[in-house]
PDB file of C-alpha atoms and ligand atoms in Angstrom:
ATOM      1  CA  UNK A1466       7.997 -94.677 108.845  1.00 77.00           C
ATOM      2  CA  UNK A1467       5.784 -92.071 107.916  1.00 90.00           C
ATOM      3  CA  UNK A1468       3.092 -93.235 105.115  1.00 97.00           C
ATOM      4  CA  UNK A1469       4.339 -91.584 101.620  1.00 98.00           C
ATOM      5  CA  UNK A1470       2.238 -90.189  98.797  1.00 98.00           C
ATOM      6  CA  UNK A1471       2.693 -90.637  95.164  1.00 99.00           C
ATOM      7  CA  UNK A1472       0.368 -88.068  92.452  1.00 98.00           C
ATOM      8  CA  UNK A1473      -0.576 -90.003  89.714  1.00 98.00           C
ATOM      9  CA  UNK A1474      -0.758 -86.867  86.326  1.00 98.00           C
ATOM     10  CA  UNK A1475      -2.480 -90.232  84.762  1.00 98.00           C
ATOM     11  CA  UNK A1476      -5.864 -88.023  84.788  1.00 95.00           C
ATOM     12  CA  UNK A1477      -3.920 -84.403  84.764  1.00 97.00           C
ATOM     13  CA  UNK A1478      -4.373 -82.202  81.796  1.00 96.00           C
ATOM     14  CA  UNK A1479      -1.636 -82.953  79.891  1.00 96.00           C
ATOM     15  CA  UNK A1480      -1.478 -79.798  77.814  1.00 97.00           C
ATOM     16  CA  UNK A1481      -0.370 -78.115  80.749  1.00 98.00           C
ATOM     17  CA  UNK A1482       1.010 -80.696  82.453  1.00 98.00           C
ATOM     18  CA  UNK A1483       3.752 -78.412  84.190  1.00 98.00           C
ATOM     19  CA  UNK A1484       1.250 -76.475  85.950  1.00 98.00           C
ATOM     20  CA  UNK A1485      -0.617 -79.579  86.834  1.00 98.00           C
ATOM     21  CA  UNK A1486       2.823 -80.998  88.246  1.00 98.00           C
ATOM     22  CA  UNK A1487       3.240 -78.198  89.991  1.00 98.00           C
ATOM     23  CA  UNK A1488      -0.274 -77.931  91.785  1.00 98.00           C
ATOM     24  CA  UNK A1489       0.180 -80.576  93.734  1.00 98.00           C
ATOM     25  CA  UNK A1490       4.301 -80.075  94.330  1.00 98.00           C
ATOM     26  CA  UNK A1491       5.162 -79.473  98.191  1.00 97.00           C
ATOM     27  CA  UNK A1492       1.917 -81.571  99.201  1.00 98.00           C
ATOM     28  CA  UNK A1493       2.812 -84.696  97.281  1.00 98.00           C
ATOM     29  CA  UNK A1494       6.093 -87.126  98.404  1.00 98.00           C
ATOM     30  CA  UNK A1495       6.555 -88.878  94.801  1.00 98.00           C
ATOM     31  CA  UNK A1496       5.114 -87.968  91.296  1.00 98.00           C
ATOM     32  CA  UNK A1497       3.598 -90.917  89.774  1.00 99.00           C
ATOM     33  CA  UNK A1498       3.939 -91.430  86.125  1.00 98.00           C
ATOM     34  CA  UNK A1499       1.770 -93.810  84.469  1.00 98.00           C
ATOM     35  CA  UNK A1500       3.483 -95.137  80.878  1.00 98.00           C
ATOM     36  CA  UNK A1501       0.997 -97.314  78.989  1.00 98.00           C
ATOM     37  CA  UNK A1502       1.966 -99.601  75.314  1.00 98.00           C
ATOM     38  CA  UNK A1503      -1.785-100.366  74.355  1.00 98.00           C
ATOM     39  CA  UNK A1504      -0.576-103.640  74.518  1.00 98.00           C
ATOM     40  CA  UNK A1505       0.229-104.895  78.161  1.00 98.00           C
ATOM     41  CA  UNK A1506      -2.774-102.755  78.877  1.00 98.00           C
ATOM     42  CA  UNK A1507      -5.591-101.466  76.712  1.00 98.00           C
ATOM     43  CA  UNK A1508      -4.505 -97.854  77.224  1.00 98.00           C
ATOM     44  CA  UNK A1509      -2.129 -95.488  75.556  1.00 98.00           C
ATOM     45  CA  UNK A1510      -0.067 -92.364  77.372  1.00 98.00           C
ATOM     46  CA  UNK A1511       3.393 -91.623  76.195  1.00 97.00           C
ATOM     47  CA  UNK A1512       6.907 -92.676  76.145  1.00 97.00           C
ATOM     48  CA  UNK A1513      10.278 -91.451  77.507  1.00 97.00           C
ATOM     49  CA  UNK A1514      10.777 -88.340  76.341  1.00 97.00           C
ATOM     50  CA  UNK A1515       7.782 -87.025  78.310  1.00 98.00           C
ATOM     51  CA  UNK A1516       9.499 -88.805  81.246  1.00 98.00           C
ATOM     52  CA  UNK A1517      12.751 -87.238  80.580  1.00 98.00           C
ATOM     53  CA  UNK A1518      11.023 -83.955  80.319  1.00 98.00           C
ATOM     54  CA  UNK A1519       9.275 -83.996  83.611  1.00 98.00           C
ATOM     55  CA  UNK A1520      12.737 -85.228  85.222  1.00 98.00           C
ATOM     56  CA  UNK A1521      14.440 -82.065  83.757  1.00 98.00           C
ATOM     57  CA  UNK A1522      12.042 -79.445  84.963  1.00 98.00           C
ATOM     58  CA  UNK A1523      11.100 -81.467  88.707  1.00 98.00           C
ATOM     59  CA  UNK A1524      14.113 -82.565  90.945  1.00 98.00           C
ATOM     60  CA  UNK A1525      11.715 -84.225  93.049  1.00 98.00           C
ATOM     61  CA  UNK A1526      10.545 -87.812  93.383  1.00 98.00           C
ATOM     62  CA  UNK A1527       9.780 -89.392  89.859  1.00 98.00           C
ATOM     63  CA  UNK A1528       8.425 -93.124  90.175  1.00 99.00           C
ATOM     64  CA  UNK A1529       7.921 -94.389  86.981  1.00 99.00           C
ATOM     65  CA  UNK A1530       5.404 -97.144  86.986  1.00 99.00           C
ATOM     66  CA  UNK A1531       5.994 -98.939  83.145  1.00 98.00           C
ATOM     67  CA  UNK A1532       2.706-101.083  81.410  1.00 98.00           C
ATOM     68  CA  UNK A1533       4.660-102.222  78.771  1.00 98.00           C
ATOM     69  CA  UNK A1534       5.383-105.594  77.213  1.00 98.00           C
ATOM     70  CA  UNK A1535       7.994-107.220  76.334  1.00 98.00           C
ATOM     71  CA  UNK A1536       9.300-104.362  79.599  1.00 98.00           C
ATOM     72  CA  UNK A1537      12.918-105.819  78.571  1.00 98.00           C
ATOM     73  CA  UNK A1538      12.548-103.730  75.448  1.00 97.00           C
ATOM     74  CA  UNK A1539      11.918-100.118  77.112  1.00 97.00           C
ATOM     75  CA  UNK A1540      13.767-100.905  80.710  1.00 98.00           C
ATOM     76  CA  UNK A1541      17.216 -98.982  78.892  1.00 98.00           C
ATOM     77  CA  UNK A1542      15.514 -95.814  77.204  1.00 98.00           C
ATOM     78  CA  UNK A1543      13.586 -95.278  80.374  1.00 98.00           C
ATOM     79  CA  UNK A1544      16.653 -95.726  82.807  1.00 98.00           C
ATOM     80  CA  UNK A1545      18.122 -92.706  80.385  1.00 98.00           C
ATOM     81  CA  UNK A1546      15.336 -90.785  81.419  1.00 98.00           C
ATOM     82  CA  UNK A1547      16.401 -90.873  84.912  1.00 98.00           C
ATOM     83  CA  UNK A1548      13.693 -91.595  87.455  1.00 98.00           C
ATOM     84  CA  UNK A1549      14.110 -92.238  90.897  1.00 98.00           C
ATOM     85  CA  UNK A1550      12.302 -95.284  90.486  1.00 99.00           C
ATOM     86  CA  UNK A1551      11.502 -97.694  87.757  1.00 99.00           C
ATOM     87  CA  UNK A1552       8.664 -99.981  87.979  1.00 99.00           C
ATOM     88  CA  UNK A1553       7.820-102.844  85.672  1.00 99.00           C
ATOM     89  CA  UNK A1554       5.434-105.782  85.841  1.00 99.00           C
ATOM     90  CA  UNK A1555       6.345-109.004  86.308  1.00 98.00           C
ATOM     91  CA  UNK A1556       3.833-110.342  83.564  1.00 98.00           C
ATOM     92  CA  UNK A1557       5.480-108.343  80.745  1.00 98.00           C
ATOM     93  CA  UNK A1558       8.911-109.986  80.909  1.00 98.00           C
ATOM     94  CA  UNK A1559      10.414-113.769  81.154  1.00 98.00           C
ATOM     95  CA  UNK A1560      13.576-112.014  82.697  1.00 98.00           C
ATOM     96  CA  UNK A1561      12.692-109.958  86.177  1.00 98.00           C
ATOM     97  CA  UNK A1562      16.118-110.614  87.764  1.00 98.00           C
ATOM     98  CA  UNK A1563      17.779-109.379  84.955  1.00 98.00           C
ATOM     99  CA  UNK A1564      15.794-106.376  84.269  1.00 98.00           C
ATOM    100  CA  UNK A1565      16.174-105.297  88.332  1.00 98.00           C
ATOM    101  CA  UNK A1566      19.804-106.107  88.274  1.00 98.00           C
ATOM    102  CA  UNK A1567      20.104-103.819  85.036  1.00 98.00           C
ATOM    103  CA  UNK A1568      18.186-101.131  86.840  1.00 98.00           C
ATOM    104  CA  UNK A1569      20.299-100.868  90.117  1.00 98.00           C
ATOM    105  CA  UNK A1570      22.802-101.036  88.224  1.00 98.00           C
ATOM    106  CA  UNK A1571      22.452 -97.530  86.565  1.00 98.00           C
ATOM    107  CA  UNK A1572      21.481 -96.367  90.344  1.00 98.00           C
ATOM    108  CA  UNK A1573      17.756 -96.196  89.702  1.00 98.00           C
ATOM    109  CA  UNK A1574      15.349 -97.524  92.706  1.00 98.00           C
ATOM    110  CA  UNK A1575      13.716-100.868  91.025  1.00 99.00           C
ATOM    111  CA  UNK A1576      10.458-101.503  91.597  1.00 99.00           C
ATOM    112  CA  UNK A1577       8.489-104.213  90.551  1.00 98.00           C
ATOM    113  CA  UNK A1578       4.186-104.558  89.959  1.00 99.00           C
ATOM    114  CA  UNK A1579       1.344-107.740  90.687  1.00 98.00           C
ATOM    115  CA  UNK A1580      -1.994-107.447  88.477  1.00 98.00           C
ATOM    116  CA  UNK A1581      -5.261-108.137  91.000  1.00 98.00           C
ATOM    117  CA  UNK A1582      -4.978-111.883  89.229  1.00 98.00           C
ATOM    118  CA  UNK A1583      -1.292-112.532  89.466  1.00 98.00           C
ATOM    119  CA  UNK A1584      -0.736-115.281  92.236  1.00 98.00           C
ATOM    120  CA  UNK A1585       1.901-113.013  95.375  1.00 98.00           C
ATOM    121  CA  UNK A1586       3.934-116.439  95.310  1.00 98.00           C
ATOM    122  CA  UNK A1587       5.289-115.516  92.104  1.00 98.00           C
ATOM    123  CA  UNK A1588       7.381-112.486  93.845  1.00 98.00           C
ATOM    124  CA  UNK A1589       9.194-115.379  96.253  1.00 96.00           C
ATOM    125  CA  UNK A1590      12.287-115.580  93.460  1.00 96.00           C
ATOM    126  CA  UNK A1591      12.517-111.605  92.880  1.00 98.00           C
ATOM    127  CA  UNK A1592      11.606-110.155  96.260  1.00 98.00           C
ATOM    128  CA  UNK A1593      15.381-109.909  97.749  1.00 98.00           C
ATOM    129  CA  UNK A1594      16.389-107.999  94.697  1.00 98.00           C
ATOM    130  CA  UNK A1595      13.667-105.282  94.565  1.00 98.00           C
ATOM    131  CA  UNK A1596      13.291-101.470  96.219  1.00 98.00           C
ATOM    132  CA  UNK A1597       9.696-101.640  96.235  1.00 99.00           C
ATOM    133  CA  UNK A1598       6.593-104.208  95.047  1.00 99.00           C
ATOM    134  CA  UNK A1599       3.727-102.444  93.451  1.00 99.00           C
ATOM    135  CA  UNK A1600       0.608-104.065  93.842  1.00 99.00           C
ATOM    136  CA  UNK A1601      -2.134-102.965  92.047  1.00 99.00           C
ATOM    137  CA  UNK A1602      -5.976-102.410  93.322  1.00 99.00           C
ATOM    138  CA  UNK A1603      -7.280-101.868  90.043  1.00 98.00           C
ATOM    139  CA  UNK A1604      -6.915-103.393  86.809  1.00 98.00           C
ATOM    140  CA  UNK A1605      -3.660-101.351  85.114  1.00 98.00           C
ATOM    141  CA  UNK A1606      -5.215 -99.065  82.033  1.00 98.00           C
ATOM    142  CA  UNK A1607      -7.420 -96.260  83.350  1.00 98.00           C
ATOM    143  CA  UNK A1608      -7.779 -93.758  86.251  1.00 98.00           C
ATOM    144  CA  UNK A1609     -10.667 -93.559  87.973  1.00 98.00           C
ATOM    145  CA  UNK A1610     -11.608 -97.148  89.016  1.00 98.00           C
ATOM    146  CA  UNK A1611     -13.287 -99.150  91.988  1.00 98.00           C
ATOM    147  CA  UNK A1612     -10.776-100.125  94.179  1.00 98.00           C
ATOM    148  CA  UNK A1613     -10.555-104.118  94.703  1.00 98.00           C
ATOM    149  CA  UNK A1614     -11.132-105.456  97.890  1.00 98.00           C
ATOM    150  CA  UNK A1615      -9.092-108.589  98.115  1.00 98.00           C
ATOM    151  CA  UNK A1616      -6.223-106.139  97.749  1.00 98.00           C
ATOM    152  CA  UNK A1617      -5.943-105.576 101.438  1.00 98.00           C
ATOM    153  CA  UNK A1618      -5.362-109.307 101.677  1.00 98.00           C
ATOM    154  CA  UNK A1619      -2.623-109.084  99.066  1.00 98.00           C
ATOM    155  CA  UNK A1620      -1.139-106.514 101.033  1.00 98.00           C
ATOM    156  CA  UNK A1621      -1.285-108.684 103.977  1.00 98.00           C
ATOM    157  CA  UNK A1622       0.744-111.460 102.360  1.00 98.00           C
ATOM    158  CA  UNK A1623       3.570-109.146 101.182  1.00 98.00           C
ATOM    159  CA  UNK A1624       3.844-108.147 104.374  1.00 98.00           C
ATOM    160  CA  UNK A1625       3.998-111.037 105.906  1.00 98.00           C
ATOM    161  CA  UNK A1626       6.850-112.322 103.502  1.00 98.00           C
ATOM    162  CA  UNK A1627       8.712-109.024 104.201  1.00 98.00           C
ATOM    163  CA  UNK A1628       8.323-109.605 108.156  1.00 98.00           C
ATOM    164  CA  UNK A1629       9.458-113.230 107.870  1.00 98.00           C
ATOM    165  CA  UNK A1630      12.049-112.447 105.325  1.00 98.00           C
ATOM    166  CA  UNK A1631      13.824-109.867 107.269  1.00 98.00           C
ATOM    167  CA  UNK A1632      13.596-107.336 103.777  1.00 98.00           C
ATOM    168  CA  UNK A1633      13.101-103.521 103.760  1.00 97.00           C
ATOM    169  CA  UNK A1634      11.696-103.340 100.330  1.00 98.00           C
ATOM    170  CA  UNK A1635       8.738-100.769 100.328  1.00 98.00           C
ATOM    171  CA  UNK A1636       5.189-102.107  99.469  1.00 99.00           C
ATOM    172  CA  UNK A1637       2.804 -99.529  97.183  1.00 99.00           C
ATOM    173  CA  UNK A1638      -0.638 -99.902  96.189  1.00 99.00           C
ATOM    174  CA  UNK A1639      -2.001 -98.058  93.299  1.00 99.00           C
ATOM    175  CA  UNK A1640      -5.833 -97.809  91.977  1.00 98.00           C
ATOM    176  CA  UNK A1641      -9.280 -96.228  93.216  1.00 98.00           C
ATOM    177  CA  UNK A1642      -7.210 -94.951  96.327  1.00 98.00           C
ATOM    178  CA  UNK A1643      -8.984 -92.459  98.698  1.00 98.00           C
ATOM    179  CA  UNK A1644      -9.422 -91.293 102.370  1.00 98.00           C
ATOM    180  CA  UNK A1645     -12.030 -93.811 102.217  1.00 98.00           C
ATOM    181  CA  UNK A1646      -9.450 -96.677 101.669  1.00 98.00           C
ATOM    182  CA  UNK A1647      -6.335 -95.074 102.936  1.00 98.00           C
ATOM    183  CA  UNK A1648      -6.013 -95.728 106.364  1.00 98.00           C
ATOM    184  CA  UNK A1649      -7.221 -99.669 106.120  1.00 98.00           C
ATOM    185  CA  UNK A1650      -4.186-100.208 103.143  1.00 98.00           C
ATOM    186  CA  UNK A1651      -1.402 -98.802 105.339  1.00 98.00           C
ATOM    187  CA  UNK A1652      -2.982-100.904 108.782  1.00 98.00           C
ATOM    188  CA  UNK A1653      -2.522-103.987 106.520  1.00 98.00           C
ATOM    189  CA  UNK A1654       1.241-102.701 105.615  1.00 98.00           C
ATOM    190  CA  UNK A1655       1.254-100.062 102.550  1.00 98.00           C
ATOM    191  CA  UNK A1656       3.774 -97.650 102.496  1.00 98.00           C
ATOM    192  CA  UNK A1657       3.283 -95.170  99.586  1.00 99.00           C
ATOM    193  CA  UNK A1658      -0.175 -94.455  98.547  1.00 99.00           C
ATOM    194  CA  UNK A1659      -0.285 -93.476  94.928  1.00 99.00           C
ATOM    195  CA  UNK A1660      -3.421 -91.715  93.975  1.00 98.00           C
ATOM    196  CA  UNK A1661      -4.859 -90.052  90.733  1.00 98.00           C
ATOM    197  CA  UNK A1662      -7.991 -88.907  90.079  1.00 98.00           C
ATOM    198  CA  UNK A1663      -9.009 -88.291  94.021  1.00 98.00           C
ATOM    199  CA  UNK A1664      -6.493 -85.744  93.694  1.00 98.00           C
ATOM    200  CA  UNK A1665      -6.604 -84.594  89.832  1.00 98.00           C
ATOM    201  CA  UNK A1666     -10.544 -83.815  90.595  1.00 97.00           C
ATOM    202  CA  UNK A1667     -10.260 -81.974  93.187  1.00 97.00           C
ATOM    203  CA  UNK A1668     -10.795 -77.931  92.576  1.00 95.00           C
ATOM    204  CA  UNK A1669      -7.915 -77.875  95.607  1.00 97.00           C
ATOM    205  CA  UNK A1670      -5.090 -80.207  95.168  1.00 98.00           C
ATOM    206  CA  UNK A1671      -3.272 -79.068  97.979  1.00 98.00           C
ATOM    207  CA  UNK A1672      -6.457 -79.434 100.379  1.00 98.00           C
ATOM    208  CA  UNK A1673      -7.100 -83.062  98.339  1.00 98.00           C
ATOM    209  CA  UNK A1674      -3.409 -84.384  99.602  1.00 98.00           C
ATOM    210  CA  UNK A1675      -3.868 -83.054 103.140  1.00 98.00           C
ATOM    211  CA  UNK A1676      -7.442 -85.103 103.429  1.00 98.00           C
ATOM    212  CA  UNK A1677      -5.613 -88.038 102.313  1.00 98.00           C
ATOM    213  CA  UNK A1678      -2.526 -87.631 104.187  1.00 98.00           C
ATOM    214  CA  UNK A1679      -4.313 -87.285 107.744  1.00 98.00           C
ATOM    215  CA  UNK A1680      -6.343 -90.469 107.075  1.00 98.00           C
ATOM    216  CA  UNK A1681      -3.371 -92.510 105.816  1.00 98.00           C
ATOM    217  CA  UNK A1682      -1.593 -91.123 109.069  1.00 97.00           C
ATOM    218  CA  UNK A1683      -4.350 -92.019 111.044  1.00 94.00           C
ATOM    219  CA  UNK A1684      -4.936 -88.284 112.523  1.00 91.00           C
ATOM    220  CA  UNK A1685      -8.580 -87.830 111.201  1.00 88.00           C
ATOM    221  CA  UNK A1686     -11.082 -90.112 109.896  1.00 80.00           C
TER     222      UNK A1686
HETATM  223  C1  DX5 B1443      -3.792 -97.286  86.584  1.00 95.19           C
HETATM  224  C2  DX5 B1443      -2.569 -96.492  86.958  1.00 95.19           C
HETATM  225  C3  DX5 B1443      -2.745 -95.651  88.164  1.00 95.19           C
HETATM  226  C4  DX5 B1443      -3.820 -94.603  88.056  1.00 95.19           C
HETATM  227  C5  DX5 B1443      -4.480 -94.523  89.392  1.00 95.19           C
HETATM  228  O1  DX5 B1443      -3.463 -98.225  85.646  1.00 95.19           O
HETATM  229  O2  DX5 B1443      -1.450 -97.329  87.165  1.00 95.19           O
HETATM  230  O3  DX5 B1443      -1.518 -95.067  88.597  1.00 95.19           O
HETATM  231  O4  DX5 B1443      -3.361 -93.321  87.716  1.00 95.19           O
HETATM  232  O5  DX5 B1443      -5.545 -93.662  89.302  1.00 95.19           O
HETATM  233  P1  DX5 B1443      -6.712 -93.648  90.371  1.00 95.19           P
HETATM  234  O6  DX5 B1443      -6.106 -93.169  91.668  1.00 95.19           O
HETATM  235  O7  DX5 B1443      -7.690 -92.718  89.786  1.00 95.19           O
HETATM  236  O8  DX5 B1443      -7.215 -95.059  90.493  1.00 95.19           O
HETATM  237 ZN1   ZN B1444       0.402 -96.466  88.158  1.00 95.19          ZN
END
Protein backbone atom coordinates (compact mmCIF):
# COMPACT_ATOMS: atom_id res chain seq x y z
CA UNK A 1 0.00 0.00 0.00
CA UNK A 2 1.16 3.18 -1.05
CA UNK A 3 2.65 5.39 2.00
CA UNK A 4 -0.17 8.20 2.82
CA UNK A 5 0.34 11.79 3.88
CA UNK A 6 -1.45 13.69 6.48
CA UNK A 7 -0.91 18.06 6.62
CA UNK A 8 -0.83 19.01 9.97
CA UNK A 9 -2.57 23.28 9.80
CA UNK A 10 -1.07 22.89 13.59
CA UNK A 11 1.59 25.67 12.38
CA UNK A 12 -0.79 27.18 9.39
CA UNK A 13 -1.96 30.70 9.70
CA UNK A 14 -5.06 30.33 11.10
CA UNK A 15 -6.59 33.62 10.03
CA UNK A 16 -6.69 32.31 6.72
CA UNK A 17 -6.80 28.98 7.38
CA UNK A 18 -8.96 28.16 4.16
CA UNK A 19 -6.34 29.28 1.92
CA UNK A 20 -3.76 27.51 3.96
CA UNK A 21 -6.04 24.26 3.64
CA UNK A 22 -6.19 24.72 0.35
CA UNK A 23 -2.36 25.18 -0.51
CA UNK A 24 -1.52 22.04 0.17
CA UNK A 25 -5.07 20.26 -1.17
CA UNK A 26 -4.39 17.76 -4.23
CA UNK A 27 -0.71 17.12 -2.83
CA UNK A 28 -1.74 16.03 0.63
CA UNK A 29 -3.81 12.39 1.28
CA UNK A 30 -5.38 13.44 4.84
CA UNK A 31 -5.65 16.90 6.61
CA UNK A 32 -4.39 16.66 10.02
CA UNK A 33 -6.08 18.57 12.70
CA UNK A 34 -4.39 19.05 15.87
CA UNK A 35 -7.14 19.84 18.93
CA UNK A 36 -5.30 20.72 22.13
CA UNK A 37 -7.25 21.27 26.08
CA UNK A 38 -4.13 22.97 27.80
CA UNK A 39 -4.58 20.29 29.99
CA UNK A 40 -3.62 16.78 28.49
CA UNK A 41 -1.01 18.92 26.84
CA UNK A 42 0.43 22.32 27.66
CA UNK A 43 -0.97 23.82 24.46
CA UNK A 44 -4.19 25.42 23.40
CA UNK A 45 -5.85 25.36 19.59
CA UNK A 46 -9.56 25.16 19.29
CA UNK A 47 -12.56 23.06 19.62
CA UNK A 48 -15.25 21.55 17.35
CA UNK A 49 -16.71 24.07 15.68
CA UNK A 50 -13.45 24.86 13.85
CA UNK A 51 -13.50 21.11 13.06
CA UNK A 52 -16.96 21.18 11.85
CA UNK A 53 -16.09 24.15 9.78
CA UNK A 54 -13.18 22.70 7.95
CA UNK A 55 -15.43 19.43 7.36
CA UNK A 56 -18.10 21.69 5.67
CA UNK A 57 -15.91 23.56 3.26
CA UNK A 58 -13.21 20.22 2.52
CA UNK A 59 -14.82 16.81 1.48
CA UNK A 60 -11.53 15.39 1.72
CA UNK A 61 -9.72 13.38 4.38
CA UNK A 62 -10.18 15.00 7.94
CA UNK A 63 -8.18 12.99 10.74
CA UNK A 64 -8.80 14.48 13.82
CA UNK A 65 -6.06 13.78 16.25
CA UNK A 66 -7.83 14.90 19.98
CA UNK A 67 -5.20 16.04 23.18
CA UNK A 68 -7.82 16.23 25.45
CA UNK A 69 -8.51 14.81 28.89
CA UNK A 70 -10.93 13.27 30.31
CA UNK A 71 -11.28 12.41 25.88
CA UNK A 72 -14.69 10.65 27.12
CA UNK A 73 -15.98 14.17 27.60
CA UNK A 74 -15.38 15.63 23.90
CA UNK A 75 -15.45 12.02 21.92
CA UNK A 76 -19.62 12.99 21.15
CA UNK A 77 -19.32 16.81 20.08
CA UNK A 78 -16.40 15.88 17.92
CA UNK A 79 -18.10 12.73 16.26
CA UNK A 80 -20.92 15.61 15.33
CA UNK A 81 -18.33 17.31 13.62
CA UNK A 82 -17.86 14.54 11.29
CA UNK A 83 -14.28 13.54 10.59
CA UNK A 84 -13.15 10.72 8.80
CA UNK A 85 -11.17 9.81 11.62
CA UNK A 86 -11.13 10.39 15.30
CA UNK A 87 -8.09 9.98 17.29
CA UNK A 88 -7.77 10.02 21.05
CA UNK A 89 -5.05 9.04 23.49
CA UNK A 90 -5.12 6.32 25.49
CA UNK A 91 -3.73 8.30 28.62
CA UNK A 92 -6.70 10.73 28.69
CA UNK A 93 -9.43 8.15 29.33
CA UNK A 94 -10.02 4.97 31.81
CA UNK A 95 -12.55 3.76 29.05
CA UNK A 96 -10.70 3.16 25.39
CA UNK A 97 -13.03 0.29 24.38
CA UNK A 98 -15.87 2.21 25.02
CA UNK A 99 -14.88 5.39 23.48
CA UNK A 100 -13.77 3.26 20.00
CA UNK A 101 -16.92 1.28 20.13
CA UNK A 102 -18.89 4.71 20.44
CA UNK A 103 -16.91 6.04 17.53
CA UNK A 104 -17.53 3.19 14.93
CA UNK A 105 -20.51 3.28 15.92
CA UNK A 106 -21.48 6.73 14.39
CA UNK A 107 -19.28 5.40 11.22
CA UNK A 108 -16.22 7.48 12.04
CA UNK A 109 -12.62 5.67 11.45
CA UNK A 110 -11.25 5.33 15.28
CA UNK A 111 -7.98 5.91 15.86
CA UNK A 112 -6.16 5.69 18.85
CA UNK A 113 -2.48 7.65 20.10
CA UNK A 114 0.92 6.34 22.44
CA UNK A 115 2.98 9.35 24.11
CA UNK A 116 7.05 8.63 23.48
CA UNK A 117 6.74 7.29 27.40
CA UNK A 118 3.63 5.19 27.21
CA UNK A 119 4.73 1.41 27.43
CA UNK A 120 3.23 -0.29 23.33
CA UNK A 121 1.97 -3.27 25.66
CA UNK A 122 -0.70 -1.15 26.83
CA UNK A 123 -2.40 -1.24 23.14
CA UNK A 124 -2.56 -5.40 23.51
CA UNK A 125 -6.43 -4.99 25.02
CA UNK A 126 -7.56 -2.19 22.36
CA UNK A 127 -5.63 -3.09 19.23
CA UNK A 128 -8.46 -5.48 17.55
CA UNK A 129 -10.93 -2.69 17.93
CA UNK A 130 -9.01 0.24 16.35
CA UNK A 131 -8.67 1.74 12.47
CA UNK A 132 -5.40 3.11 13.10
CA UNK A 133 -2.65 3.55 16.24
CA UNK A 134 -1.02 6.90 16.34
CA UNK A 135 2.22 6.91 17.75
CA UNK A 136 3.77 9.92 18.46
CA UNK A 137 7.64 11.04 17.77
CA UNK A 138 7.39 14.06 19.65
CA UNK A 139 6.02 15.06 22.83
CA UNK A 140 2.06 16.10 21.91
CA UNK A 141 1.82 20.21 22.38
CA UNK A 142 3.84 22.04 19.74
CA UNK A 143 4.90 21.88 16.04
CA UNK A 144 8.16 22.09 15.20
CA UNK A 145 10.04 19.52 17.37
CA UNK A 146 13.10 17.01 17.21
CA UNK A 147 11.90 13.92 16.18
CA UNK A 148 12.60 10.96 18.82
CA UNK A 149 14.64 8.27 17.87
CA UNK A 150 13.44 5.29 19.80
CA UNK A 151 10.29 5.89 17.78
CA UNK A 152 11.43 3.72 14.95
CA UNK A 153 11.65 0.96 17.53
CA UNK A 154 8.10 1.67 18.64
CA UNK A 155 7.11 1.39 15.23
CA UNK A 156 8.81 -1.84 15.00
CA UNK A 157 6.82 -3.39 17.84
CA UNK A 158 3.40 -2.33 16.45
CA UNK A 159 4.27 -3.89 13.61
CA UNK A 160 5.25 -6.79 14.79
CA UNK A 161 1.94 -7.22 16.89
CA UNK A 162 -0.02 -6.36 13.69
CA UNK A 163 2.02 -9.14 11.65
CA UNK A 164 1.52 -11.73 14.40
CA UNK A 165 -1.97 -10.65 15.08
CA UNK A 166 -3.23 -11.02 11.63
CA UNK A 167 -4.87 -7.04 12.00
CA UNK A 168 -5.10 -4.41 9.20
CA UNK A 169 -5.25 -1.47 11.47
CA UNK A 170 -3.04 1.39 9.95
CA UNK A 171 0.03 2.58 12.01
CA UNK A 172 0.81 6.69 11.88
CA UNK A 173 3.56 8.54 13.28
CA UNK A 174 3.30 12.16 13.94
CA UNK A 175 6.17 14.77 15.15
CA UNK A 176 9.49 16.40 13.65
CA UNK A 177 8.66 14.31 10.40
CA UNK A 178 10.78 15.08 7.25
CA UNK A 179 12.45 13.61 4.08
CA UNK A 180 15.17 13.20 6.44
CA UNK A 181 13.13 10.67 8.59
CA UNK A 182 10.56 9.56 6.13
CA UNK A 183 11.77 6.77 4.37
CA UNK A 184 13.44 4.94 7.67
CA UNK A 185 9.61 5.28 9.56
CA UNK A 186 7.75 3.58 6.69
CA UNK A 187 10.92 0.66 6.30
CA UNK A 188 10.13 -0.01 10.00
CA UNK A 189 6.16 -0.17 9.08
CA UNK A 190 4.45 3.50 9.06
CA UNK A 191 1.75 4.01 6.91
CA UNK A 192 0.59 7.69 6.98
CA UNK A 193 3.15 10.26 7.60
CA UNK A 194 1.62 13.28 9.20
CA UNK A 195 3.75 16.33 8.93
CA UNK A 196 3.44 20.09 9.96
CA UNK A 197 5.79 22.55 9.96
CA UNK A 198 8.19 20.79 7.11
CA UNK A 199 5.35 21.57 5.04
CA UNK A 200 3.70 24.86 6.67
CA UNK A 201 7.41 26.50 6.15
CA UNK A 202 7.88 25.85 3.06
CA UNK A 203 7.41 29.04 0.48
CA UNK A 204 6.04 25.90 -1.91
CA UNK A 205 3.73 23.53 -0.28
CA UNK A 206 3.03 21.66 -3.20
CA UNK A 207 6.92 21.19 -4.01
CA UNK A 208 7.31 20.49 0.13
CA UNK A 209 4.73 17.29 -0.21
CA UNK A 210 6.34 16.02 -3.42
CA UNK A 211 10.02 16.02 -1.55
CA UNK A 212 8.44 14.12 1.12
CA UNK A 213 6.35 11.88 -0.83
CA UNK A 214 9.33 10.52 -3.12
CA UNK A 215 11.44 9.78 0.00
CA UNK A 216 8.61 8.07 1.92
CA UNK A 217 8.09 6.09 -1.46
CA UNK A 218 11.52 5.38 -1.66
CA UNK A 219 11.99 7.02 -5.34
CA UNK A 220 14.65 9.69 -4.32
CA UNK A 221 16.77 10.13 -1.40
C1 LIG B 1 2.07 17.77 17.92
C2 LIG B 1 0.98 17.52 16.91
C3 LIG B 1 1.48 17.34 15.53
C4 LIG B 1 2.22 18.52 14.96
C5 LIG B 1 3.34 17.98 14.14
O1 LIG B 1 1.56 17.65 19.18
O2 LIG B 1 0.20 16.39 17.25
O3 LIG B 1 0.45 16.92 14.63
O4 LIG B 1 1.45 19.37 14.14
O5 LIG B 1 4.11 19.02 13.69
P1 LIG B 1 5.58 18.82 13.16
O6 LIG B 1 5.48 18.03 11.89
O7 LIG B 1 6.07 20.20 12.98
O8 LIG B 1 6.33 18.06 14.22
ZN1 LIG C 1 -1.21 15.52 15.70
Amino acid sequence: MAVKISASILNADYLNLQREIESVIGSTDWIHVDVMDGHFVPNLTFGWKMVSSIRKRFSNFLDVHIMVEPADRFVETFCNAKPDLLTFHIEATHHAHRLAEYIKSKGIKVGISLNPATPIELLKGIMDYVDLILIMSVNPGFGGQKFIEGSIERVKEVAEMREKRNLNFLIEIDGGISPDNARKVVEAGVDVLVCGSYIFESEDRKNALNTLRGVADGKTE
